[in-house]
XYZ file of C-alpha atoms in Angstrom:
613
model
C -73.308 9.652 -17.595
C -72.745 12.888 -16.218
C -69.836 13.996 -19.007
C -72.447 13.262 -21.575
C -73.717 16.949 -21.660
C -72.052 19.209 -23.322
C -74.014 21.757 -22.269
C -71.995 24.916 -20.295
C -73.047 26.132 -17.123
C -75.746 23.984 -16.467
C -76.540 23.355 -12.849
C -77.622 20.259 -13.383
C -74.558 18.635 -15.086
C -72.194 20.635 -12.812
C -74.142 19.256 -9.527
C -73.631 15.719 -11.274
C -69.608 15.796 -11.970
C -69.450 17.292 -8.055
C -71.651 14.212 -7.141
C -69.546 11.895 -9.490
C -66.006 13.673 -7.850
C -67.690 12.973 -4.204
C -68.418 9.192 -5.030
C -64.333 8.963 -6.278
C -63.545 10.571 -2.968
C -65.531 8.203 -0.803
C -64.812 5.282 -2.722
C -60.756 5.374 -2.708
C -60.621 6.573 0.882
C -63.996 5.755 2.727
C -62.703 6.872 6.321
C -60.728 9.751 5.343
C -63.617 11.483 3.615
C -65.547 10.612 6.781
C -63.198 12.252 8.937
C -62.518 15.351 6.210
C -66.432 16.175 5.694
C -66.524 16.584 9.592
C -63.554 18.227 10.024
C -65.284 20.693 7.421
C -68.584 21.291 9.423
C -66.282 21.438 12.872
C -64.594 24.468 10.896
C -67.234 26.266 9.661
C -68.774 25.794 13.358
C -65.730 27.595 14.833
C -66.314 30.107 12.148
C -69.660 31.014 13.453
C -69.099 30.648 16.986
C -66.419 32.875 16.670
C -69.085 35.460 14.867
C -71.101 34.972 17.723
C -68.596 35.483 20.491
C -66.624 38.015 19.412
C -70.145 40.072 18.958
C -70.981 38.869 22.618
C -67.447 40.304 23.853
C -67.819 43.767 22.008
C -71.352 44.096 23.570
C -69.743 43.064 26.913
C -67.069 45.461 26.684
C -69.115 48.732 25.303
C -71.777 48.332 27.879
C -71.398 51.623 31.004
C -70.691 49.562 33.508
C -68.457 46.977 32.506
C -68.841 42.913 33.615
C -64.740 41.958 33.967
C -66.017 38.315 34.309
C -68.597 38.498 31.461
C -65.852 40.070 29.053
C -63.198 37.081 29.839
C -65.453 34.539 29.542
C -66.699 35.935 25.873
C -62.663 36.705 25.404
C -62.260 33.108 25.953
C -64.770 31.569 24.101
C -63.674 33.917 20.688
C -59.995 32.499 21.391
C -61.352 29.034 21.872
C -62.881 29.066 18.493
C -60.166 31.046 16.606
C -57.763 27.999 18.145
C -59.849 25.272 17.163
C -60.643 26.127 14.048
C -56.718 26.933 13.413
C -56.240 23.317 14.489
C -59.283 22.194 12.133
C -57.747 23.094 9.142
C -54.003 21.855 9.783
C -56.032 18.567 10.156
C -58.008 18.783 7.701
C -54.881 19.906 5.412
C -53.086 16.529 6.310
C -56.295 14.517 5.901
C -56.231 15.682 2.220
C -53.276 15.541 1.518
C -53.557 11.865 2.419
C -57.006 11.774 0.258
C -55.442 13.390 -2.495
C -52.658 10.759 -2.434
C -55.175 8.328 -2.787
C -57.547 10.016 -5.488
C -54.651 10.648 -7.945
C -53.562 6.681 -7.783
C -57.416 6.138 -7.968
C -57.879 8.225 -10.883
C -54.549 6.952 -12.469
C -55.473 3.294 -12.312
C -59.119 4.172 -13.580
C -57.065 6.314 -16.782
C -54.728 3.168 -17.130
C -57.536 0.686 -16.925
C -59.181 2.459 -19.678
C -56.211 2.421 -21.849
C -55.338 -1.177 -21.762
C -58.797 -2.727 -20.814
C -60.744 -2.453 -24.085
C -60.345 -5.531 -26.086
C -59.753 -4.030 -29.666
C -57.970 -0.440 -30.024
C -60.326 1.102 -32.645
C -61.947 3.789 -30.017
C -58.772 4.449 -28.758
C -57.169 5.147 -31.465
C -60.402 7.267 -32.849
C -59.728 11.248 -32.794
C -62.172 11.085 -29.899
C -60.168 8.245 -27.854
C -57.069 10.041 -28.018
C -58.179 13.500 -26.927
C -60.074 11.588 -24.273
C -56.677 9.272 -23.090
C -54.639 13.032 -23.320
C -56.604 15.234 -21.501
C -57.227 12.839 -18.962
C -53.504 12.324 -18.415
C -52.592 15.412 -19.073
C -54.656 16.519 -16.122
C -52.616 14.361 -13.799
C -50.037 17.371 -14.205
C -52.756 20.893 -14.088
C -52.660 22.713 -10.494
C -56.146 23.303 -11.043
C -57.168 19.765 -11.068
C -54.404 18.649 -8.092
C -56.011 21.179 -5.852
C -59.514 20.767 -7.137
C -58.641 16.620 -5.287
C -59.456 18.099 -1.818
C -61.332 21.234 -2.677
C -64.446 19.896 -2.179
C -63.847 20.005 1.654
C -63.080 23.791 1.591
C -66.512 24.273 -0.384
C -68.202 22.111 2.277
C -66.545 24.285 5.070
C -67.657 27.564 3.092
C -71.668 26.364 2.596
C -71.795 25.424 5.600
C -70.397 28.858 7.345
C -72.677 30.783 4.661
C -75.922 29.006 6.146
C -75.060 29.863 9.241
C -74.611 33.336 9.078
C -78.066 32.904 6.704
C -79.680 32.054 10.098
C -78.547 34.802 11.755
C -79.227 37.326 8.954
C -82.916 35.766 9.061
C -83.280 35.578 12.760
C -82.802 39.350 12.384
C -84.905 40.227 9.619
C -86.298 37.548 7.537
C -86.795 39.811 4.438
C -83.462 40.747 4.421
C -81.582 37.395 4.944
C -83.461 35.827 1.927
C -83.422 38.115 -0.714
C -79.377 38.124 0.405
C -79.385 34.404 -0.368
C -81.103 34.396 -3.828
C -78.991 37.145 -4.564
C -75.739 34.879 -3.414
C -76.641 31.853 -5.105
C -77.580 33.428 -8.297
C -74.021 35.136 -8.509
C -72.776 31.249 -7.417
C -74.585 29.713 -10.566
C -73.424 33.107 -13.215
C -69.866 32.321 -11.817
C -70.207 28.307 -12.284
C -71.440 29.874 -15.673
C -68.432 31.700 -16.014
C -66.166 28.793 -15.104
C -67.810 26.640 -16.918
C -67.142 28.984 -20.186
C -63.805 28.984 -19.153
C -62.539 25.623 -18.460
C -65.637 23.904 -20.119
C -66.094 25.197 -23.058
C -63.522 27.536 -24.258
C -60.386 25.066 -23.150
C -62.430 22.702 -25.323
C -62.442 24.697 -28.572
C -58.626 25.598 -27.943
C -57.386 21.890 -27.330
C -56.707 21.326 -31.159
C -54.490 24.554 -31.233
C -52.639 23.853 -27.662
C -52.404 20.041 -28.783
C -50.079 21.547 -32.030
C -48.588 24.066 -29.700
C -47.651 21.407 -27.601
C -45.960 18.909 -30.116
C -44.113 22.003 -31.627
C -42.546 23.045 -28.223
C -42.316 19.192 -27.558
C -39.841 18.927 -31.601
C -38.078 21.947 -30.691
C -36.828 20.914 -27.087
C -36.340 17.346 -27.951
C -33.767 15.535 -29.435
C -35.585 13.085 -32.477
C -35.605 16.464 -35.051
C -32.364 18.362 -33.888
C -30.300 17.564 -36.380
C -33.005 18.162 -39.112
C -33.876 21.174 -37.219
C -30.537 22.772 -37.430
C -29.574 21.270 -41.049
C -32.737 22.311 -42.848
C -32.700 25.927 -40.608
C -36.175 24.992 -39.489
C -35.660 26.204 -35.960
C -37.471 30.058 -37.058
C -40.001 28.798 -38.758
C -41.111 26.499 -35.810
C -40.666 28.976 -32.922
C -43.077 31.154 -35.347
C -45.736 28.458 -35.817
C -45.527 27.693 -32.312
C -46.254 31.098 -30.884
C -48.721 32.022 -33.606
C -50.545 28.909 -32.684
C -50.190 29.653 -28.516
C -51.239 33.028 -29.572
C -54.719 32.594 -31.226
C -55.818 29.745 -28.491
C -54.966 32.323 -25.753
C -56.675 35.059 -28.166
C -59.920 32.641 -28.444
C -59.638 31.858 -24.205
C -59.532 35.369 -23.581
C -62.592 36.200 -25.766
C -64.586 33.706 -24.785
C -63.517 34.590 -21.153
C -64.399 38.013 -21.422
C -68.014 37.569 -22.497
C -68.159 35.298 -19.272
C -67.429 38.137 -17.072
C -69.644 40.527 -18.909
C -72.982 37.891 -18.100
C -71.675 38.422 -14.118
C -72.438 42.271 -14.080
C -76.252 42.665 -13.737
C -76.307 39.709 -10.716
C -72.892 41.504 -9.049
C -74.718 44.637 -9.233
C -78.005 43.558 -7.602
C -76.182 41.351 -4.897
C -74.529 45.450 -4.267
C -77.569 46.790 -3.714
C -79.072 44.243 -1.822
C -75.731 44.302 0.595
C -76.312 47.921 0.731
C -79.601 48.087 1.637
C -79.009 45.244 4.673
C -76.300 48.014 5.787
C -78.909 50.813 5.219
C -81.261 48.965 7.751
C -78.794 47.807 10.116
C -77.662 51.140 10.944
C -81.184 52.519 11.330
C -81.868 49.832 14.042
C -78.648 50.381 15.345
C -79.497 54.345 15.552
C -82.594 53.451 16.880
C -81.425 50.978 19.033
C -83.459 48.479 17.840
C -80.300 46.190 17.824
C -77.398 46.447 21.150
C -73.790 46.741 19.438
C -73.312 42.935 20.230
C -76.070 42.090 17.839
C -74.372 44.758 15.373
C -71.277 43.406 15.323
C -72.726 40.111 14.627
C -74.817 40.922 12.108
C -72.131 43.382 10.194
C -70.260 39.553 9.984
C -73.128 37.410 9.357
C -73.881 39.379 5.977
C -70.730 39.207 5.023
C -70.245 35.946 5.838
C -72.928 35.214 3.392
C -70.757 35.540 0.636
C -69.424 32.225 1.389
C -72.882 30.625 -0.134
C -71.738 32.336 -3.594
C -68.258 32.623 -3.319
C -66.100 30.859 -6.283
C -62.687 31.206 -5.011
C -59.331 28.378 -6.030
C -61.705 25.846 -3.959
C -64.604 26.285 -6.132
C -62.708 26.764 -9.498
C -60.340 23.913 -8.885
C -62.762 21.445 -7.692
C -64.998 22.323 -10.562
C -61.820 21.869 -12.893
C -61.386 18.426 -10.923
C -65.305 16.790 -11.460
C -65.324 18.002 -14.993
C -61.689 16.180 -16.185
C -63.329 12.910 -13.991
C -66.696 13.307 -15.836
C -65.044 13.310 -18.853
C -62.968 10.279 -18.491
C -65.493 8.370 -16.759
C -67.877 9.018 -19.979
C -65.590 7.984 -22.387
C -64.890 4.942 -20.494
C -69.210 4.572 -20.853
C -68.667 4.596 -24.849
C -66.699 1.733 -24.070
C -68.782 -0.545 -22.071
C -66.793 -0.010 -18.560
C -67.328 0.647 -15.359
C -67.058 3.303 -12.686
C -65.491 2.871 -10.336
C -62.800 0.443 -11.605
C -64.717 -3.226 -10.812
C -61.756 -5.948 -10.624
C -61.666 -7.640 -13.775
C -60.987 -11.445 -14.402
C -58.116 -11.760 -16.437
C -57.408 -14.407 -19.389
C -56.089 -17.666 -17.737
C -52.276 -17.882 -18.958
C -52.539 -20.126 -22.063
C -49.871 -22.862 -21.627
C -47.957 -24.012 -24.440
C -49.080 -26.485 -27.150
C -46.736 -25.731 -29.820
C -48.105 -24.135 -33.592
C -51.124 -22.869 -33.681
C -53.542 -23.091 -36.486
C -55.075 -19.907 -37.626
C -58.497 -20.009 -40.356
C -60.124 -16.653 -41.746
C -63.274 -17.043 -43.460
C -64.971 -13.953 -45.804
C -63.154 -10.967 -43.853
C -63.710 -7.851 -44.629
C -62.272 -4.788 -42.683
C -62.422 -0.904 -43.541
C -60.992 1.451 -41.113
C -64.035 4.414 -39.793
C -64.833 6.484 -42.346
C -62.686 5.044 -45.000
C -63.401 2.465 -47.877
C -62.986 -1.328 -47.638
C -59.287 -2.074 -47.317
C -59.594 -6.331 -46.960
C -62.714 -7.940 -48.612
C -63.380 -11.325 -49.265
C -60.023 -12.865 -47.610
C -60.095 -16.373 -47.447
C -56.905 -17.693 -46.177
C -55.900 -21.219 -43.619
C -52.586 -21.474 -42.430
C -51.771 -24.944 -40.990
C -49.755 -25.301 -37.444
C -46.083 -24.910 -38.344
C -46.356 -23.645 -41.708
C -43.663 -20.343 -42.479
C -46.524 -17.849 -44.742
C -44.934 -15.017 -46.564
C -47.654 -11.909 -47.288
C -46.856 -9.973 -49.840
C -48.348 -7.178 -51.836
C -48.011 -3.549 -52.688
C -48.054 -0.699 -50.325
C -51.456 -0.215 -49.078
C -52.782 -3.557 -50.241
C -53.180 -4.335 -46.591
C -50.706 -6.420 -45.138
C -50.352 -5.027 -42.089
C -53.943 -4.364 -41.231
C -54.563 -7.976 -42.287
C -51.948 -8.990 -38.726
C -53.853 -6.436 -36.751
C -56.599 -8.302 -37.217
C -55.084 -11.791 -36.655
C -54.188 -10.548 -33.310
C -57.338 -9.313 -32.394
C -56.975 -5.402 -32.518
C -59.054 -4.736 -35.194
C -62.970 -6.010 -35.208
C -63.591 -7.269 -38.850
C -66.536 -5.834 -40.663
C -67.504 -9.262 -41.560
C -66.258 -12.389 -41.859
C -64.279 -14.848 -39.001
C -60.727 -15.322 -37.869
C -59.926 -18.157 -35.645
C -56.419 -19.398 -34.058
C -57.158 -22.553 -33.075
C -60.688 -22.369 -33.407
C -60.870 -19.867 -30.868
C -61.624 -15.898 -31.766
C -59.098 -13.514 -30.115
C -61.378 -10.709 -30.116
C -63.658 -12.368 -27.541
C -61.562 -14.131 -25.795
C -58.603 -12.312 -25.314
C -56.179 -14.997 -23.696
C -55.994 -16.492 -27.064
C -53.382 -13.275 -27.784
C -51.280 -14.906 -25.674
C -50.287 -17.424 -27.797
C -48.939 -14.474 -30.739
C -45.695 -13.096 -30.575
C -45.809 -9.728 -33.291
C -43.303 -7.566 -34.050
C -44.696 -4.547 -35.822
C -43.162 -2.053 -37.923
C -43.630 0.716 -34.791
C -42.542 -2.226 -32.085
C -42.459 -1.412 -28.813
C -39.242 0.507 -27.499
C -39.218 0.443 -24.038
C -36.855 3.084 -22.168
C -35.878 -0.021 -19.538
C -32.753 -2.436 -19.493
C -32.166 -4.462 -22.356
C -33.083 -7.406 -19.876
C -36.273 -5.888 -19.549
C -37.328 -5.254 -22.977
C -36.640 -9.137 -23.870
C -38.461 -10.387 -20.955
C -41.479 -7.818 -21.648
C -44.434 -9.877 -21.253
C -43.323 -13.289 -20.433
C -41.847 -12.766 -16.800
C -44.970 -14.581 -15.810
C -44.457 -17.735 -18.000
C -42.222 -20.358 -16.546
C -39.046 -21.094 -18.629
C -38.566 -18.278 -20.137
C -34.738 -17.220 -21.049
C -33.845 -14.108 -22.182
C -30.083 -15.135 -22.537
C -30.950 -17.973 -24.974
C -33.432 -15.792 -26.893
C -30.942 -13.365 -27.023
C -28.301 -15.587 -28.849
C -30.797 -16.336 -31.249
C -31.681 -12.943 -32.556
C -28.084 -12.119 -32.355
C -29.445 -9.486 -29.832
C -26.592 -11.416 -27.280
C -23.947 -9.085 -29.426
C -25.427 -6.092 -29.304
C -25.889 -6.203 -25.504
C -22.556 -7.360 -25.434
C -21.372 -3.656 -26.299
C -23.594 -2.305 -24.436
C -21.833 -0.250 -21.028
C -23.740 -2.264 -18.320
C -24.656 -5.150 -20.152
C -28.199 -6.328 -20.040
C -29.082 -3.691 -17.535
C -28.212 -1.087 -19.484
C -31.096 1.318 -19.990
C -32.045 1.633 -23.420
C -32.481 5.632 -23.282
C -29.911 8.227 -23.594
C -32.886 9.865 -21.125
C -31.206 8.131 -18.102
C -27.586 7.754 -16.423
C -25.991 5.095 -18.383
C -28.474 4.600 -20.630
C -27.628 4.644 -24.459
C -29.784 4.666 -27.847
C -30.059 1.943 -30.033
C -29.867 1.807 -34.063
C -32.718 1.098 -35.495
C -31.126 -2.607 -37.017
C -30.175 -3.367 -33.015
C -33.452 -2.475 -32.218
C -34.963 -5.064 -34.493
C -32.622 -7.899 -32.954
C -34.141 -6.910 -29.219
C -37.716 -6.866 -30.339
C -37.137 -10.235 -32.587
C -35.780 -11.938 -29.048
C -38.621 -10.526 -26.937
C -40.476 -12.440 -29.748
C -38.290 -15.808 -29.289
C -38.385 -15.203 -25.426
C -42.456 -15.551 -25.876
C -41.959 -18.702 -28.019
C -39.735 -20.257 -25.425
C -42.340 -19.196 -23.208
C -45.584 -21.037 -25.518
C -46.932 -18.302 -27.806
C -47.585 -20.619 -30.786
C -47.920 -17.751 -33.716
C -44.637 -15.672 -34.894
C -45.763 -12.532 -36.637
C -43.319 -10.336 -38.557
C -44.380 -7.378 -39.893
C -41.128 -5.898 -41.699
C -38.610 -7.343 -39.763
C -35.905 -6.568 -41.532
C -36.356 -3.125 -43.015
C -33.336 -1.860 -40.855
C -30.949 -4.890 -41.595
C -28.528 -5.348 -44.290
C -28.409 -8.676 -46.024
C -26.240 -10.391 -44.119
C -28.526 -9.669 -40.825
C -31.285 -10.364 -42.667
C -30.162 -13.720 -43.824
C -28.886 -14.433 -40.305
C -32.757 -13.257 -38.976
C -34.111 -15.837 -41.278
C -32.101 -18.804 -40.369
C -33.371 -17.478 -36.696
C -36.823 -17.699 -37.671
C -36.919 -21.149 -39.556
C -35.304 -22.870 -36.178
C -38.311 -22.362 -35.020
C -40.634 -23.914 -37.159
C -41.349 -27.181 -35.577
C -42.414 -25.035 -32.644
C -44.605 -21.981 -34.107
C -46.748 -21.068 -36.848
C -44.674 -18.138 -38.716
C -46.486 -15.241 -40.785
C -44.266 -12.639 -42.459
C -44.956 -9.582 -43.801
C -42.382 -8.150 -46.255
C -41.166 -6.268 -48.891
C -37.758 -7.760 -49.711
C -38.984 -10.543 -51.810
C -35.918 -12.300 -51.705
C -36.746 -13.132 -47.785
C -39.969 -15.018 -48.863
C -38.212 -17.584 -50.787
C -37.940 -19.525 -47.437
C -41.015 -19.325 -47.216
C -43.402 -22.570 -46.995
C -46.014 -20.944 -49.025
C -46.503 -16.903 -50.066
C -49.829 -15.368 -50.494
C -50.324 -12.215 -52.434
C -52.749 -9.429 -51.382
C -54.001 -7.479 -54.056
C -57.120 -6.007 -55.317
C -59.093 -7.253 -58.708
C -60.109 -3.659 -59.342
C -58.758 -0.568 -58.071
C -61.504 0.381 -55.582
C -62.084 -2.453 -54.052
C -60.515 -4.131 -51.184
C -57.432 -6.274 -51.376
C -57.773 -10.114 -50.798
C -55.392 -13.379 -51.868
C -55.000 -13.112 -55.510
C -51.969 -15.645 -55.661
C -50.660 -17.892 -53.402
C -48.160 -20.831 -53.764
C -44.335 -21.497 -53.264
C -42.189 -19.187 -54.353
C -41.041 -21.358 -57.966
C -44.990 -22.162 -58.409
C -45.226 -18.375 -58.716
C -42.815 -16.977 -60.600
C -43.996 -20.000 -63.263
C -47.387 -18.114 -62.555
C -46.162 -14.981 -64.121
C -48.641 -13.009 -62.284
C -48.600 -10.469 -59.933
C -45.677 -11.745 -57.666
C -43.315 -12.118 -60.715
C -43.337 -9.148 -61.825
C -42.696 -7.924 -58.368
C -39.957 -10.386 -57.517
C -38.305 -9.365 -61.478
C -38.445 -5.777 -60.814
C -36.826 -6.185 -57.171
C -34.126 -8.595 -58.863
C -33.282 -6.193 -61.695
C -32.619 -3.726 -59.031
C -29.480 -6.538 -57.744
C -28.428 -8.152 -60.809
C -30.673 -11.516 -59.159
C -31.824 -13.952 -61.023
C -34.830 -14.042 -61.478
C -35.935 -17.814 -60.750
């Protein structure tokens, strides 16, 4: 793909992001680009008429015996072209403006697609996924690459003008015109060099340091650390990592930039003296008169007009800036298997309810990249309608062990099956799990809207009832505008939730997806921000529904598991191996046990005064 080099300045991977740029342009607005390449050649074809006329007029007017009608109709022809080519580029301004419209929602949807396309999230959670997903949006917001949409056209415009005062240069003197363009488009590729140092290269190396910059800036102008940042007097010490970090990236872009410009002396010093000795020879025809003053004034244009064949002005730099930041996304979207441009996708076919699922994992093992096992050798059924408590130390894999279930996480070996179905490969199968994780999803909508996340689609789904279920009904009941409240202090009206009422909205966006025939209940931690009393109302919420869903919690409160049809235990026989069921029964079976879960449930109960039975 053409982001795959990493190579700077090389023609041949800059030619291929402009290519890949012009194929985004045509695709998401066929006509337009039609009508905007044209527009382009119709300018630069005022440009050198207007070379040629104006010349024609001079010579008209410096002749003895003046031609009146000659000189107007030369006069008339130079206004002509200045006029059209005036109106040629307010068109061709609102022609990309409308492109450019069109490129950024093309370019958004292709970002977007790439985010929430890819079955499993272990590339884009991967160092490289996420500096891929953040540059790319973060580019959605750089003048460079908003200009750089419609720049091509301006480049077009400029080539074309630059070969056309090449033709006059040659039709002059052939050994002047061509040494002028080798000389032009070497200085075009040491400045693509340049850029490419710049933006390419050295922007690269500094992302690390302007991604901390950023987050710094980000803590200090935000409002999730300002009370820590004023209580712990952290506020100095921030500012000062901040600019010491901005600092050295703008230290390293400015090095790095300055070596650029150095490599662009020898070829700006040649293209000089070639410019100067075109001059040299022009004047000696002209003093010869070897060339009328017509042809000298449109020759003292046409050599300067040739610039425009090496010129890197905001059209060049921006529409360089522009192929590189689609190259790049469009490669990492290669590393995962998908297409360019965005082909329309089949979907997974809504999964209709059928009540509690059944879910079967076979010899799994799972390590995340780079790091040792974490699950091996987990064998574990859980039977349609059945309440399973996990349970285990920190680390022993609990969580990673629902990430799987649901099909975000490909196992290193081993099956899992809901229903006899895998939800890795076939994706609609996820529809039938409602999760909560520990980091659920906080949407900055209505309350309305964060229940009904999801399930808008399914038929018979209730938010209200839902809502009374969680006890999420009481919290929106305080809320200023109800159920449309947005849950933001961000917005007018909104207002922040506490972390417990938090739980009680994501636990009914849960229900709502039960109601709506998801036939798998996963809690991971749900009550970590409750106090008892909540949590003993969340459980009597949860075991409504077991005739209806196959529940899986994940916990540390060991008195919540009790309820529980049957608890497994994660845990590792050796310390450096992975974790898989060492224990699993009903809560009574295990505490007679007296293995690992009692003397996790007696050292919880001590804590309480429980007992410990």
């Amino acid at each position: 793909m053409p982001g795959n080099s990493a190579v700077p300045g090389n023609s041949l991977v800059a030619r291929s992001r402009l290519l890949l740029h012009v194929r985004m342009l045509t695709h998401v607005a066929p006509g337009l680009s039609a009508i905007a390449g044209t527009l382009a050649i119709l300018r630069s074809a005022a440009v050198i008429v207007a070379m040629i006329s104006s010349g024609r007029l001079v010579g008209a007017l410096s002749v003895t015996r003046v031609e009146p009608a000659r000189a107007w109709q030369w006069l008339a022809v130079c206004s002509i072209s200045f006029v059209l080519g005036a109106v040629f580029s307010a068109i061709s301004r609102g022609v990309e403006e409308l492109i450019s419209a069109r490129y950024l929602s093309g370019y958004q949807d292709l970002l977007l697609d790439t985010a929430v396309t890819p079955n499993t999230v272990e590339r884009l959670q991967s160092d490289a996924g996420a500096t891929a997903l953040d540059q790319a949006a973060g580019a959605l917001q750089h003048w460079l690459f908003l200009r750089g949409v419609g720049g091509v056209w301006g480049m077009i415009a400029h080539r074309v003008a630059g070969f056309g005062a090449l033709i006059i240069v040659a039709g002059w003197r052939w050994w002047i015109g061509l040494p002028l363009l080798a000389g032009w488009l070497v200085m075009s590729r040491a400045s693509a060099r340049w850029r490419s140092i710049v933006f390419d290269d050295t922007e690269q190396k500094a992302v690390p340091l302007r991604h901390r910059a950023d987050y710094l800036s980000r803590l200090l102008a935000g409002r999730s650390a300002a009370k820590e940042i004023r209580l712990f007097g952290l506020a100095d010490w921030l500012l000062g990592s901040y600019r010491e970090l901005w600092r050295t990236a703008m230290r390293m872009v400015a090095g790095r930039r300055g070596d650029g410009a150095r490599r662009m002396a020898l070829p700006m010093l040649v293209l000089l003296l070639l410019n100067a000795i075109a001059f040299a020879v022009l004047i000696t025809d002209a003093a010869h008169d070897r060339v009328s003053v017509a042809s000298l004034t449109i020759l003292v244009q046409a050599v300067l007009g040739m610039s425009a064949l090496g010129r890197q002005d905001d059209d060049e730099t921006s529409t360089g800036r522009t192929a590189t930041e689609l190259s790049r996304l469009v490669a990492f979207r290669s590393t995962l298997g998908l297409p360019f441009p965005v082909c329309a996708a089949e979907r997974p076919i809504p999964v209709r309810a059928s009540g509690a699922a059944r879910i079967e994992i076979r010899g799994l093992r799972f390590g995340y990249p780079g790091g040792a096992p974490v699950l091996d050798g987990v064998d574990l059924v859980v039977e349609p309608g059945e309440c399973l408590a996990v349970v285990g130390v920190n680390g022993a894999g609990k969580s990673t062990l629902l990430s799987l279930i649901c099909g975000l996480w490909r196992p290193d070996a081993g099956t899992i099956t809901i229903d006899g179905r895998d939800p890795i490969t076939d994706p609609a199968v996820r529809q039938r799990i409602a999760p909560i994780f520990q980091s659920f999803l906080r949407l900055p909508l209505s309350a309305a809207d964060n229940i009904t996340a999801g399930n808008a689609w399914r038929s018979g789904t209730s938010w209200q009832q839902a809502a009374a279920i969680s006890g999420a009904d009481q919290v929106i009941a305080e809320l200023p505008a109800g159920a449309a409240t947005p849950l933001s202090g961000q917005f007018t009206g909104g207002t922040e939730l506490s972390g417990g009422q938090w739980q009680r909205v994501a636990l009914a966006r849960a229900i709502a997806a039960i109601d709506a025939g998801a036939g798998i209940l996963a809690l991971d931690e749900p009550s970590a921000a409750l106090d008892v009393r909540a949590e003993v109302a969340l459980f009597d919420s949860v075991l409504r529904h077991r005739d209806r869903t196959t529940t899986l919690l994940i916990t540390h409160r060991l008195s919540s598991v009790r309820y529980a049809d049957r608890i497994v235990v994660l845990g590792s026989p050796d310390e450096d191996g992975g974790a898989r069921v060492i224990e699993h029964g009903r809560h009574d079976e295990l505490i007679g046990l007296n293995g690992r879960y009692a003397e996790m449930f007696r050292l919880q109960a001590s804590r309480f005064g429980q007992v410990t039975r």
